[in-house]
Short mmCIF file of C-alpha atoms in Angstrom, two decimals:
data_model
loop_
_atom_site.label_atom_id
_atom_site.label_comp_id
_atom_site.label_asym_id
_atom_site.label_seq_id
_atom_site.Cartn_x
_atom_site.Cartn_y
_atom_site.Cartn_z
CA MET A 300 -34.35 111.14 -28.09
CA THR A 301 -32.55 109.05 -25.48
CA THR A 302 -29.85 106.42 -25.83
CA ASP A 303 -29.24 103.57 -23.44
CA VAL A 304 -25.70 103.15 -22.19
CA VAL A 305 -24.81 99.45 -22.18
CA ASP A 306 -22.06 98.11 -19.99
CA PRO A 307 -19.41 96.73 -22.36
CA THR A 308 -18.47 94.06 -19.80
CA ALA A 309 -22.01 92.71 -19.74
CA GLN A 310 -23.42 89.89 -21.87
CA ARG A 311 -26.99 89.16 -22.96
CA SER A 312 -28.88 86.38 -21.23
CA ARG A 313 -31.55 84.27 -22.87
CA SER A 314 -34.23 86.75 -21.77
CA GLY A 315 -32.36 89.58 -23.45
CA ARG A 316 -31.15 91.17 -20.24
CA SER A 317 -27.49 92.01 -19.83
CA VAL A 318 -25.57 89.99 -17.26
CA PRO A 319 -22.41 91.56 -15.84
CA LYS A 320 -19.23 89.48 -16.02
CA ARG A 321 -18.77 89.84 -12.29
CA ARG A 322 -22.04 88.05 -11.66
CA GLN A 323 -21.07 85.36 -14.19
CA GLY A 324 -17.81 84.79 -12.35
CA GLN A 325 -19.67 84.45 -9.06
CA THR A 326 -22.04 81.93 -10.66
CA HIS A 327 -19.13 79.87 -11.99
CA ARG A 328 -17.40 79.88 -8.61
CA SER A 329 -20.62 78.77 -6.95
CA ALA A 330 -21.00 75.92 -9.43
CA VAL A 331 -17.39 74.81 -8.88
CA ALA A 332 -17.87 74.92 -5.11
CA PHE A 333 -21.11 72.92 -5.40
CA PHE A 334 -19.53 70.10 -7.41
CA ALA A 335 -16.30 70.07 -5.37
CA ALA A 336 -18.11 70.03 -2.01
CA PRO A 337 -18.74 66.23 -1.90
CA PHE A 338 -15.08 65.50 -2.55
CA GLY A 339 -14.02 68.12 -0.01
CA VAL A 340 -16.27 66.66 2.69
CA LEU A 341 -15.08 63.09 2.07
CA PHE A 342 -11.44 64.23 1.89
CA LEU A 343 -11.85 66.02 5.20
CA LEU A 344 -13.66 63.18 6.99
CA PHE A 345 -11.67 60.20 5.72
CA TYR A 346 -8.21 61.70 5.17
CA LEU A 347 -7.46 64.89 7.07
CA VAL A 348 -9.42 64.05 10.23
CA PRO A 349 -7.81 60.57 10.64
CA ILE A 350 -4.35 62.07 10.08
CA GLY A 351 -5.02 64.79 12.64
CA TYR A 352 -6.39 62.24 15.10
CA ALA A 353 -3.32 60.00 14.66
CA ILE A 354 -1.00 62.95 15.29
CA TRP A 355 -2.99 63.89 18.41
CA GLN A 356 -2.89 60.31 19.73
CA SER A 357 0.86 60.17 19.17
CA LEU A 358 1.29 63.14 21.53
CA LEU A 359 -0.51 61.43 24.43
CA VAL A 360 0.87 59.11 27.10
CA VAL A 361 -0.94 56.81 29.53
CA GLU A 362 -0.45 57.43 33.25
CA ARG A 363 -1.79 55.58 36.29
CA GLU A 364 -2.29 56.68 39.88
CA GLY A 365 -0.59 53.93 41.83
CA THR A 366 -0.04 50.37 40.71
CA TYR A 367 -3.69 49.51 40.07
CA GLY A 368 -5.01 52.94 39.27
CA ALA A 369 -7.22 53.64 36.31
CA PRO A 370 -5.28 54.56 33.15
CA GLN A 371 -5.53 58.16 32.05
CA GLU A 372 -4.29 59.75 28.85
CA VAL A 373 -2.35 62.97 29.34
CA PHE A 374 -0.44 65.22 26.98
CA GLY A 375 3.11 63.94 26.78
CA TRP A 376 4.60 66.04 23.97
CA PHE A 377 7.16 63.91 22.08
CA ALA A 378 7.58 61.09 24.59
CA GLN A 379 6.16 58.53 22.16
CA TYR A 380 8.51 59.67 19.40
CA ALA A 381 11.46 59.20 21.76
CA LEU A 382 10.32 55.59 22.18
CA VAL A 383 10.10 55.25 18.40
CA LEU A 384 13.71 56.38 18.02
CA GLN A 385 14.77 53.83 20.63
CA ASN A 386 12.80 50.95 19.09
CA GLY A 387 15.32 48.69 17.36
CA PRO A 388 12.87 46.23 15.72
CA PHE A 389 11.00 49.09 14.05
CA TRP A 390 14.12 50.52 12.41
CA GLU A 391 15.26 47.03 11.43
CA SER A 392 11.92 46.57 9.67
CA VAL A 393 12.39 49.91 7.89
CA LEU A 394 15.82 48.85 6.64
CA ARG A 395 14.37 45.49 5.59
CA VAL A 396 11.68 47.04 3.40
CA LEU A 397 14.17 49.54 1.97
CA LEU A 398 16.37 46.62 0.89
CA PHE A 399 13.24 44.97 -0.45
CA GLY A 400 12.38 48.09 -2.47
CA VAL A 401 15.89 48.62 -3.85
CA VAL A 402 15.79 45.16 -5.45
CA GLN A 403 12.10 44.48 -6.08
CA VAL A 404 10.94 47.83 -7.48
CA PRO A 405 13.49 48.04 -10.35
CA VAL A 406 12.83 44.39 -11.28
CA MET A 407 9.06 44.91 -11.25
CA LEU A 408 9.14 48.14 -13.25
CA GLY A 409 11.67 46.67 -15.69
CA LEU A 410 9.32 43.75 -16.38
CA ALA A 411 6.34 46.11 -16.64
CA LEU A 412 8.19 48.26 -19.18
CA LEU A 413 9.28 45.19 -21.16
CA PHE A 414 5.74 43.79 -21.30
CA ALA A 415 4.33 47.20 -22.28
CA LEU A 416 6.84 47.50 -25.12
CA LEU A 417 5.99 43.98 -26.28
CA LEU A 418 2.27 44.80 -26.31
CA ASP A 419 2.97 47.97 -28.29
CA SER A 420 5.19 46.18 -30.79
CA PRO A 421 3.61 45.63 -34.23
CA VAL A 422 5.26 42.19 -34.54
CA LEU A 423 3.40 40.71 -31.53
CA LYS A 424 0.50 38.42 -32.36
CA GLY A 425 -2.40 37.85 -29.98
CA ARG A 426 -2.05 41.25 -28.31
CA LYS A 427 -5.44 41.05 -26.55
CA PHE A 428 -4.65 37.67 -25.04
CA PHE A 429 -1.25 38.73 -23.70
CA ARG A 430 -2.64 42.02 -22.37
CA LEU A 431 -5.21 40.09 -20.36
CA ALA A 432 -2.68 37.45 -19.30
CA PHE A 433 -0.21 40.06 -18.01
CA PHE A 434 -2.90 41.97 -16.12
CA ALA A 435 -4.80 38.95 -14.73
CA PRO A 436 -2.62 38.48 -11.59
CA TYR A 437 -3.58 41.99 -10.42
CA ALA A 438 -7.20 40.82 -10.27
CA VAL A 439 -6.19 38.30 -7.59
CA PRO A 440 -6.39 39.88 -4.09
CA GLY A 441 -3.02 40.18 -2.39
CA VAL A 442 -4.02 37.91 0.49
CA ILE A 443 -5.18 35.17 -1.88
CA ALA A 444 -1.99 35.50 -3.93
CA ALA A 445 0.13 35.23 -0.78
CA ILE A 446 -1.75 32.10 0.35
CA MET A 447 -1.39 30.51 -3.09
CA TRP A 448 2.35 31.20 -3.29
CA GLY A 449 2.79 30.17 0.34
CA PHE A 450 1.43 26.72 -0.54
CA LEU A 451 3.73 26.58 -3.57
CA TYR A 452 6.74 27.43 -1.38
CA SER A 453 5.88 25.02 1.46
CA PRO A 454 7.88 21.77 1.17
CA ASN A 455 5.02 19.65 2.54
CA LEU A 456 2.24 21.23 0.49
CA SER A 457 3.83 22.25 -2.79
CA PRO A 458 3.31 20.13 -5.90
CA PHE A 459 6.96 20.88 -6.73
CA THR A 460 8.42 19.01 -3.76
CA ASP A 461 11.76 18.30 -5.42
CA VAL A 462 12.38 22.03 -5.83
CA THR A 463 11.05 23.16 -2.45
CA ARG A 464 13.03 20.54 -0.57
CA ALA A 465 16.21 21.46 -2.39
CA ILE A 466 15.66 25.21 -1.91
CA ASP A 467 13.97 26.45 1.27
CA PHE A 468 12.09 29.50 -0.01
CA LEU A 469 10.71 30.12 3.49
CA SER A 470 14.08 30.26 5.24
CA PRO A 471 15.24 33.47 6.96
CA GLU A 472 17.64 34.12 4.07
CA LEU A 473 15.07 33.74 1.27
CA VAL A 474 11.66 34.55 2.72
CA LEU A 475 11.98 38.27 1.97
CA TRP A 476 12.65 37.55 -1.69
CA SER A 477 9.85 34.98 -1.78
CA ILE A 478 7.52 37.77 -0.66
CA ALA A 479 9.10 40.04 -3.29
CA ASN A 480 8.22 37.47 -5.94
CA VAL A 481 4.56 37.52 -4.83
CA VAL A 482 4.41 41.33 -4.93
CA THR A 483 6.09 41.39 -8.34
CA TRP A 484 3.72 38.75 -9.73
CA VAL A 485 0.68 40.74 -8.60
CA PHE A 486 1.69 44.28 -9.54
CA VAL A 487 3.66 43.89 -12.79
CA GLY A 488 0.43 43.91 -14.80
CA TYR A 489 -0.90 47.00 -13.02
CA ASN A 490 2.25 49.01 -13.74
CA MET A 491 2.41 47.61 -17.27
CA LEU A 492 -1.08 48.95 -17.97
CA ILE A 493 -0.07 52.49 -16.90
CA ILE A 494 3.02 52.43 -19.12
CA TYR A 495 1.13 50.84 -22.01
CA SER A 496 -1.51 53.59 -21.82
CA ALA A 497 1.26 56.17 -22.11
CA LEU A 498 2.64 54.34 -25.15
CA LEU A 499 -0.75 54.45 -26.86
CA ALA A 500 -0.79 58.24 -26.44
CA ILE A 501 2.36 58.70 -28.57
CA PRO A 502 1.41 60.03 -32.04
CA SER A 503 1.91 57.54 -34.86
CA GLU A 504 3.59 60.27 -36.93
CA VAL A 505 6.61 60.05 -34.61
CA TYR A 506 7.06 56.37 -35.46
CA GLU A 507 6.60 57.01 -39.18
CA ALA A 508 9.30 59.69 -39.13
CA ALA A 509 11.66 57.34 -37.30
CA ARG A 510 11.06 54.56 -39.84
CA LEU A 511 11.76 56.94 -42.70
CA ASP A 512 15.09 57.69 -41.04
CA GLY A 513 15.86 53.98 -41.02
CA ALA A 514 15.22 53.21 -37.33
CA GLY A 515 14.25 49.66 -36.42
CA GLN A 516 11.89 48.52 -33.68
CA ILE A 517 14.60 48.24 -31.03
CA ARG A 518 15.96 51.70 -31.89
CA ILE A 519 12.45 53.18 -31.80
CA ALA A 520 11.77 51.59 -28.43
CA TRP A 521 15.05 52.81 -26.92
CA SER A 522 15.22 56.31 -28.39
CA ILE A 523 11.53 57.25 -28.69
CA LYS A 524 9.18 55.10 -26.64
CA ILE A 525 11.10 54.87 -23.37
CA PRO A 526 11.95 58.61 -23.16
CA MET A 527 8.36 59.59 -24.00
CA VAL A 528 6.84 57.33 -21.33
CA ALA A 529 9.34 58.43 -18.67
CA PRO A 530 6.64 60.36 -16.73
CA ALA A 531 4.53 57.19 -16.52
CA ILE A 532 7.55 55.23 -15.29
CA VAL A 533 8.20 57.87 -12.62
CA LEU A 534 4.55 57.66 -11.56
CA THR A 535 4.68 53.89 -11.19
CA ALA A 536 7.97 54.19 -9.27
CA ILE A 537 6.37 56.58 -6.77
CA PHE A 538 3.42 54.24 -6.34
CA SER A 539 5.86 51.37 -5.80
CA ILE A 540 7.87 53.28 -3.18
CA ILE A 541 4.70 54.04 -1.25
CA GLY A 542 3.54 50.43 -1.54
CA THR A 543 6.91 49.09 -0.40
CA LEU A 544 6.85 51.02 2.87
CA GLN A 545 3.23 49.95 3.43
CA LEU A 546 3.95 46.23 2.92
CA LEU A 547 1.60 44.27 5.18
CA ALA A 548 -0.73 41.67 3.65
CA GLU A 549 1.86 39.36 2.07
CA PRO A 550 4.25 39.05 5.06
CA GLN A 551 1.28 38.80 7.43
CA VAL A 552 0.04 35.75 5.49
CA PHE A 553 3.55 34.29 5.29
CA ARG A 554 3.72 34.19 9.11
CA SER A 555 1.57 31.07 8.97
CA PHE A 556 4.05 29.41 6.57
CA SER A 557 7.41 30.54 7.95
CA SER A 558 8.72 31.23 11.44
CA ALA A 559 11.25 33.60 9.88
CA VAL A 560 8.51 36.24 9.52
CA SER A 561 8.10 37.90 12.90
CA SER A 562 5.43 40.29 14.12
CA THR A 563 7.81 43.19 13.40
CA PHE A 564 8.95 42.01 9.98
CA THR A 565 7.75 45.21 8.25
CA PRO A 566 6.94 48.69 9.65
CA ASN A 567 3.20 48.21 9.15
CA MET A 568 3.34 44.87 10.97
CA THR A 569 5.12 46.64 13.83
CA VAL A 570 2.32 49.21 13.96
CA TYR A 571 -0.30 46.44 13.88
CA ALA A 572 1.41 44.43 16.64
CA THR A 573 1.89 47.52 18.83
CA ASN A 574 -1.75 48.48 18.44
CA SER A 575 -2.81 44.96 19.44
CA ILE A 576 -0.99 45.11 22.80
CA PRO A 577 -2.80 47.60 23.02
CA ASN A 578 -0.58 50.66 22.88
CA ILE A 579 -2.50 52.97 20.58
CA ASN A 580 -0.37 56.04 21.29
CA LEU A 581 2.93 54.37 20.38
CA ALA A 582 1.31 52.78 17.31
CA ALA A 583 0.13 56.23 16.24
CA ALA A 584 3.67 57.58 16.62
CA PHE A 585 4.99 54.70 14.48
CA SER A 586 2.37 55.54 11.85
CA VAL A 587 3.27 59.23 11.77
CA VAL A 588 6.99 58.49 11.44
CA LEU A 589 6.29 55.96 8.68
CA ALA A 590 4.09 58.45 6.83
CA LEU A 591 6.81 61.10 7.03
CA ALA A 592 9.43 58.63 5.77
CA THR A 593 7.16 57.68 2.86
CA PHE A 594 6.60 61.33 1.97
CA ILE A 595 10.31 62.18 2.16
CA LEU A 596 11.37 59.23 -0.02
CA SER A 597 8.66 59.84 -2.61
CA PHE A 598 9.28 63.58 -2.76
CA THR A 599 13.06 63.11 -2.98
CA PHE A 600 12.70 60.57 -5.81
CA LEU A 601 10.33 62.91 -7.67
CA LYS A 602 12.72 65.86 -7.34
CA ILE A 603 15.71 63.81 -8.50
CA THR A 604 13.86 62.56 -11.59
CA GLN A 605 12.57 66.05 -12.41
CA ARG A 606 16.09 67.48 -12.13
CA LYS A 607 17.44 64.83 -14.50
CA ALA A 608 14.60 65.50 -16.92
CA ASP A 609 15.42 69.22 -16.97
#
Protein backbone atom coordinates (compact mmCIF):
# COMPACT_ATOMS: atom_id res chain seq x y z
CA MET A 1 0.00 0.00 0.00
CA THR A 2 1.40 3.38 -1.03
CA THR A 3 0.56 6.87 0.13
CA ASP A 4 0.96 10.02 -1.90
CA VAL A 5 2.85 12.85 -0.26
CA VAL A 6 1.08 16.14 -1.01
CA ASP A 7 2.91 19.42 -0.83
CA PRO A 8 1.21 21.41 1.96
CA THR A 9 1.96 24.67 0.13
CA ALA A 10 0.07 23.52 -2.95
CA GLN A 11 -3.60 24.14 -3.76
CA ARG A 12 -6.02 22.19 -5.94
CA SER A 13 -6.89 23.56 -9.35
CA ARG A 14 -10.20 23.03 -11.08
CA SER A 15 -8.87 19.86 -12.73
CA GLY A 16 -7.93 18.45 -9.35
CA ARG A 17 -4.20 18.91 -9.78
CA SER A 18 -2.21 20.64 -7.08
CA VAL A 19 -0.75 24.03 -7.98
CA PRO A 20 2.25 25.20 -5.97
CA LYS A 21 2.00 28.64 -4.36
CA ARG A 22 5.19 29.70 -6.09
CA ARG A 23 3.57 29.19 -9.48
CA GLN A 24 0.47 31.07 -8.29
CA GLY A 25 2.63 34.00 -7.26
CA GLN A 26 4.31 34.03 -10.66
CA THR A 27 0.89 33.99 -12.35
CA HIS A 28 -0.31 36.93 -10.24
CA ARG A 29 2.84 38.92 -10.99
CA SER A 30 2.41 38.23 -14.69
CA ALA A 31 -1.20 39.41 -14.56
CA VAL A 32 -0.21 42.60 -12.72
CA ALA A 33 2.55 43.28 -15.25
CA PHE A 34 0.14 42.68 -18.14
CA PHE A 35 -2.45 45.18 -16.87
CA ALA A 36 0.16 47.75 -15.78
CA ALA A 37 2.08 47.60 -19.07
CA PRO A 38 -0.18 50.05 -21.01
CA PHE A 39 0.13 52.66 -18.27
CA GLY A 40 3.89 52.08 -18.03
CA VAL A 41 4.36 52.53 -21.78
CA LEU A 42 2.28 55.72 -21.90
CA PHE A 43 3.99 57.07 -18.76
CA LEU A 44 7.38 56.41 -20.33
CA LEU A 45 6.54 57.90 -23.75
CA PHE A 46 4.56 60.96 -22.68
CA TYR A 47 6.13 61.82 -19.32
CA LEU A 48 9.61 60.46 -18.71
CA VAL A 49 10.88 60.76 -22.29
CA PRO A 50 9.78 64.44 -22.68
CA ILE A 51 11.34 65.29 -19.31
CA GLY A 52 14.59 63.59 -20.28
CA TYR A 53 14.57 65.31 -23.68
CA ALA A 54 14.00 68.73 -22.05
CA ILE A 55 16.90 68.15 -19.66
CA TRP A 56 19.14 67.10 -22.58
CA GLN A 57 18.15 70.17 -24.62
CA SER A 58 18.90 72.42 -21.65
CA LEU A 59 22.50 71.15 -21.63
CA LEU A 60 23.14 72.11 -25.26
CA VAL A 61 24.32 75.42 -26.72
CA VAL A 62 24.27 76.68 -30.31
CA GLU A 63 27.59 77.57 -31.91
CA ARG A 64 28.42 78.95 -35.36
CA GLU A 65 31.59 78.83 -37.42
CA GLY A 66 32.09 82.45 -38.39
CA THR A 67 29.43 85.11 -38.66
CA TYR A 68 27.25 83.33 -41.21
CA GLY A 69 28.13 79.76 -40.41
CA ALA A 70 25.54 77.06 -39.98
CA PRO A 71 24.30 76.69 -36.38
CA GLN A 72 25.41 73.57 -34.58
CA GLU A 73 24.29 72.27 -31.21
CA VAL A 74 27.11 71.22 -28.91
CA PHE A 75 27.22 70.07 -25.31
CA GLY A 76 27.53 73.13 -23.12
CA TRP A 77 27.08 71.71 -19.61
CA PHE A 78 25.30 74.33 -17.46
CA ALA A 79 25.76 77.38 -19.69
CA GLN A 80 22.00 77.72 -20.22
CA TYR A 81 21.33 77.55 -16.49
CA ALA A 82 23.84 80.36 -15.95
CA LEU A 83 21.75 82.44 -18.36
CA VAL A 84 18.63 81.51 -16.41
CA LEU A 85 20.17 82.79 -13.18
CA GLN A 86 21.06 86.05 -14.91
CA ASN A 87 17.63 86.54 -16.49
CA GLY A 88 15.89 89.28 -14.50
CA PRO A 89 12.45 89.13 -16.21
CA PHE A 90 12.16 85.41 -15.49
CA TRP A 91 12.76 85.80 -11.76
CA GLU A 92 10.44 88.81 -11.67
CA SER A 93 7.74 86.62 -13.19
CA VAL A 94 8.42 83.94 -10.56
CA LEU A 95 8.02 86.48 -7.76
CA ARG A 96 4.86 87.78 -9.43
CA VAL A 97 3.16 84.37 -9.49
CA LEU A 98 4.32 83.65 -5.93
CA LEU A 99 2.59 86.87 -4.80
CA PHE A 100 -0.39 85.78 -6.87
CA GLY A 101 -0.46 82.40 -5.13
CA VAL A 102 -0.05 83.77 -1.61
CA VAL A 103 -3.22 85.82 -2.02
CA GLN A 104 -5.31 83.88 -4.55
CA VAL A 105 -4.87 80.31 -3.31
CA PRO A 106 -6.10 80.92 0.29
CA VAL A 107 -9.07 82.95 -0.99
CA MET A 108 -10.00 80.26 -3.52
CA LEU A 109 -9.67 77.37 -1.07
CA GLY A 110 -11.51 79.33 1.63
CA LEU A 111 -14.45 79.85 -0.73
CA ALA A 112 -14.31 76.21 -1.84
CA LEU A 113 -14.42 75.05 1.78
CA LEU A 114 -17.28 77.43 2.59
CA PHE A 115 -19.35 76.25 -0.38
CA ALA A 116 -18.65 72.60 0.45
CA LEU A 117 -19.80 73.13 4.04
CA LEU A 118 -22.94 74.88 2.80
CA LEU A 119 -23.74 71.99 0.47
CA ASP A 120 -23.22 69.52 3.31
CA SER A 121 -25.39 71.51 5.71
CA PRO A 122 -28.83 69.99 6.40
CA VAL A 123 -30.44 73.46 6.49
CA LEU A 124 -29.61 74.25 2.83
CA LYS A 125 -32.49 73.93 0.39
CA GLY A 126 -31.97 73.23 -3.31
CA ARG A 127 -28.68 71.40 -2.77
CA LYS A 128 -28.58 69.96 -6.31
CA PHE A 129 -29.07 73.36 -7.90
CA PHE A 130 -26.33 75.04 -5.86
CA ARG A 131 -23.94 72.12 -6.42
CA LEU A 132 -24.35 72.53 -10.16
CA ALA A 133 -24.19 76.34 -9.96
CA PHE A 134 -20.92 76.27 -7.97
CA PHE A 135 -19.32 73.74 -10.30
CA ALA A 136 -20.59 75.19 -13.61
CA PRO A 137 -17.74 77.75 -14.08
CA TYR A 138 -15.21 74.90 -14.15
CA ALA A 139 -16.96 73.58 -17.27
CA VAL A 140 -16.00 76.81 -19.06
CA PRO A 141 -12.53 76.49 -20.67
CA GLY A 142 -9.95 78.81 -19.16
CA VAL A 143 -9.38 80.67 -22.42
CA ILE A 144 -13.10 81.32 -22.87
CA ALA A 145 -13.41 82.47 -19.26
CA ALA A 146 -10.47 84.86 -19.69
CA ILE A 147 -12.00 86.33 -22.87
CA MET A 148 -15.37 86.76 -21.17
CA TRP A 149 -13.89 88.49 -18.12
CA GLY A 150 -11.57 90.54 -20.34
CA PHE A 151 -14.63 92.01 -22.08
CA LEU A 152 -16.24 92.67 -18.70
CA TYR A 153 -13.10 94.51 -17.51
CA SER A 154 -12.59 96.54 -20.70
CA PRO A 155 -13.97 100.10 -20.31
CA ASN A 156 -15.07 100.29 -23.96
CA LEU A 157 -16.66 96.85 -24.15
CA SER A 158 -18.04 96.15 -20.69
CA PRO A 159 -21.77 96.53 -20.02
CA PHE A 160 -20.77 97.99 -16.64
CA THR A 161 -19.08 101.09 -18.05
CA ASP A 162 -19.62 103.20 -14.94
CA VAL A 163 -17.63 100.71 -12.85
CA THR A 164 -14.88 100.00 -15.38
CA ARG A 165 -14.27 103.68 -16.05
CA ALA A 166 -14.08 104.44 -12.36
CA ILE A 167 -11.78 101.47 -11.64
CA ASP A 168 -9.24 100.40 -14.26
CA PHE A 169 -9.13 96.64 -13.71
CA LEU A 170 -6.58 96.30 -16.54
CA SER A 171 -4.06 98.76 -15.11
CA PRO A 172 -0.57 97.57 -14.09
CA GLU A 173 -1.60 97.77 -10.42
CA LEU A 174 -4.79 95.69 -10.76
CA VAL A 175 -4.37 93.40 -13.76
CA LEU A 176 -2.73 90.64 -11.70
CA TRP A 177 -5.69 90.57 -9.33
CA SER A 178 -8.13 90.72 -12.23
CA ILE A 179 -6.49 87.54 -13.52
CA ALA A 180 -6.69 86.10 -10.00
CA ASN A 181 -10.43 86.72 -10.03
CA VAL A 182 -10.78 84.75 -13.27
CA VAL A 183 -8.77 81.81 -11.90
CA THR A 184 -10.76 81.85 -8.67
CA TRP A 185 -14.08 81.96 -10.53
CA VAL A 186 -13.11 78.94 -12.64
CA PHE A 187 -11.51 76.68 -10.04
CA VAL A 188 -13.53 77.27 -6.86
CA GLY A 189 -16.12 74.72 -7.98
CA TYR A 190 -13.48 72.12 -8.82
CA ASN A 191 -11.85 72.36 -5.40
CA MET A 192 -15.25 72.51 -3.72
CA LEU A 193 -16.19 69.18 -5.30
CA ILE A 194 -13.06 67.49 -3.90
CA ILE A 195 -13.75 68.80 -0.39
CA TYR A 196 -17.46 68.02 -0.64
CA SER A 197 -16.65 64.42 -1.62
CA ALA A 198 -14.50 64.13 1.50
CA LEU A 199 -17.37 65.48 3.61
CA LEU A 200 -19.73 62.85 2.22
CA ALA A 201 -17.31 60.14 3.36
CA ILE A 202 -17.61 61.14 7.04
CA PRO A 203 -19.81 58.60 8.90
CA SER A 204 -23.18 59.97 10.00
CA GLU A 205 -22.66 58.41 13.44
CA VAL A 206 -20.02 61.07 14.15
CA TYR A 207 -22.58 63.82 13.60
CA GLU A 208 -25.19 62.04 15.71
CA ALA A 209 -22.75 61.73 18.61
CA ALA A 210 -21.91 65.42 18.35
CA ARG A 211 -25.58 66.40 18.38
CA LEU A 212 -26.18 64.27 21.46
CA ASP A 213 -23.40 66.23 23.14
CA GLY A 214 -25.21 69.45 22.30
CA ALA A 215 -23.06 70.65 19.38
CA GLY A 216 -24.69 72.93 16.82
CA GLN A 217 -24.04 73.09 13.09
CA ILE A 218 -21.28 75.69 13.37
CA ARG A 219 -19.54 73.74 16.13
CA ILE A 220 -19.80 70.51 14.12
CA ALA A 221 -18.37 72.21 11.05
CA TRP A 222 -15.45 73.74 12.96
CA SER A 223 -14.54 70.85 15.25
CA ILE A 224 -15.47 67.80 13.14
CA LYS A 225 -15.91 68.53 9.45
CA ILE A 226 -12.92 70.78 8.80
CA PRO A 227 -10.37 68.59 10.68
CA MET A 228 -11.65 65.44 8.98
CA VAL A 229 -11.40 66.92 5.47
CA ALA A 230 -7.94 68.38 6.10
CA PRO A 231 -6.28 65.83 3.74
CA ALA A 232 -8.61 66.94 0.93
CA ILE A 233 -7.77 70.59 1.63
CA VAL A 234 -4.05 69.78 1.50
CA LEU A 235 -4.57 67.99 -1.82
CA THR A 236 -6.37 70.96 -3.34
CA ALA A 237 -3.66 73.28 -2.01
CA ILE A 238 -0.94 71.23 -3.73
CA PHE A 239 -2.91 71.27 -6.98
CA SER A 240 -3.30 75.04 -6.62
CA ILE A 241 0.42 75.59 -6.01
CA ILE A 242 1.26 73.62 -9.13
CA GLY A 243 -1.37 75.49 -11.14
CA THR A 244 -0.14 78.88 -9.90
CA LEU A 245 3.40 78.32 -11.15
CA GLN A 246 2.02 77.05 -14.47
CA LEU A 247 -0.22 80.09 -15.04
CA LEU A 248 -0.39 80.73 -18.79
CA ALA A 249 -3.78 80.80 -20.52
CA GLU A 250 -5.41 83.65 -18.60
CA PRO A 251 -2.52 86.18 -18.76
CA GLN A 252 -1.86 85.21 -22.39
CA VAL A 253 -5.45 86.16 -23.26
CA PHE A 254 -5.25 89.34 -21.18
CA ARG A 255 -2.36 90.57 -23.35
CA SER A 256 -4.94 91.53 -25.96
CA PHE A 257 -6.85 93.60 -23.39
CA SER A 258 -4.06 95.22 -21.38
CA SER A 259 -0.60 96.48 -22.25
CA ALA A 260 0.39 95.84 -18.62
CA VAL A 261 0.69 92.11 -19.39
CA SER A 262 4.06 91.58 -21.06
CA SER A 263 5.43 88.51 -22.81
CA THR A 264 7.30 87.62 -19.59
CA PHE A 265 4.42 88.24 -17.20
CA THR A 266 4.51 84.67 -15.85
CA PRO A 267 7.26 81.99 -15.96
CA ASN A 268 5.37 79.90 -18.52
CA MET A 269 4.92 82.97 -20.73
CA THR A 270 8.67 83.54 -20.49
CA VAL A 271 9.28 79.97 -21.62
CA TYR A 272 6.80 80.38 -24.48
CA ALA A 273 8.33 83.68 -25.63
CA THR A 274 11.88 82.31 -25.43
CA ASN A 275 10.92 79.25 -27.45
CA SER A 276 9.34 81.49 -30.10
CA ILE A 277 12.58 83.43 -30.73
CA PRO A 278 13.54 80.54 -31.23
CA ASN A 279 15.89 79.60 -28.41
CA ILE A 280 14.82 76.07 -27.57
CA ASN A 281 17.78 75.31 -25.32
CA LEU A 282 17.24 78.31 -23.04
CA ALA A 283 13.49 77.64 -22.99
CA ALA A 284 14.22 74.07 -21.91
CA ALA A 285 16.45 75.35 -19.10
CA PHE A 286 13.65 77.69 -17.97
CA SER A 287 11.26 74.74 -17.98
CA VAL A 288 13.57 72.54 -15.91
CA VAL A 289 14.13 75.27 -13.32
CA LEU A 290 10.39 75.95 -13.14
CA ALA A 291 9.65 72.24 -12.70
CA LEU A 292 12.20 72.01 -9.87
CA ALA A 293 10.72 75.09 -8.18
CA THR A 294 7.23 73.59 -8.44
CA PHE A 295 8.42 70.30 -6.96
CA ILE A 296 10.27 72.00 -4.09
CA LEU A 297 7.32 74.23 -3.15
CA SER A 298 4.79 71.39 -3.34
CA PHE A 299 6.99 68.97 -1.41
CA THR A 300 7.81 71.57 1.26
CA PHE A 301 4.13 72.43 1.72
CA LEU A 302 3.24 68.74 1.99
CA LYS A 303 5.94 68.11 4.61
CA ILE A 304 4.90 71.14 6.67
CA THR A 305 1.25 70.07 6.70
CA GLN A 306 2.16 66.48 7.56
CA ARG A 307 4.34 67.65 10.45
CA LYS A 308 1.50 69.78 11.83
CA ALA A 309 -0.90 66.87 11.47
CA ASP A 310 1.42 64.61 13.47
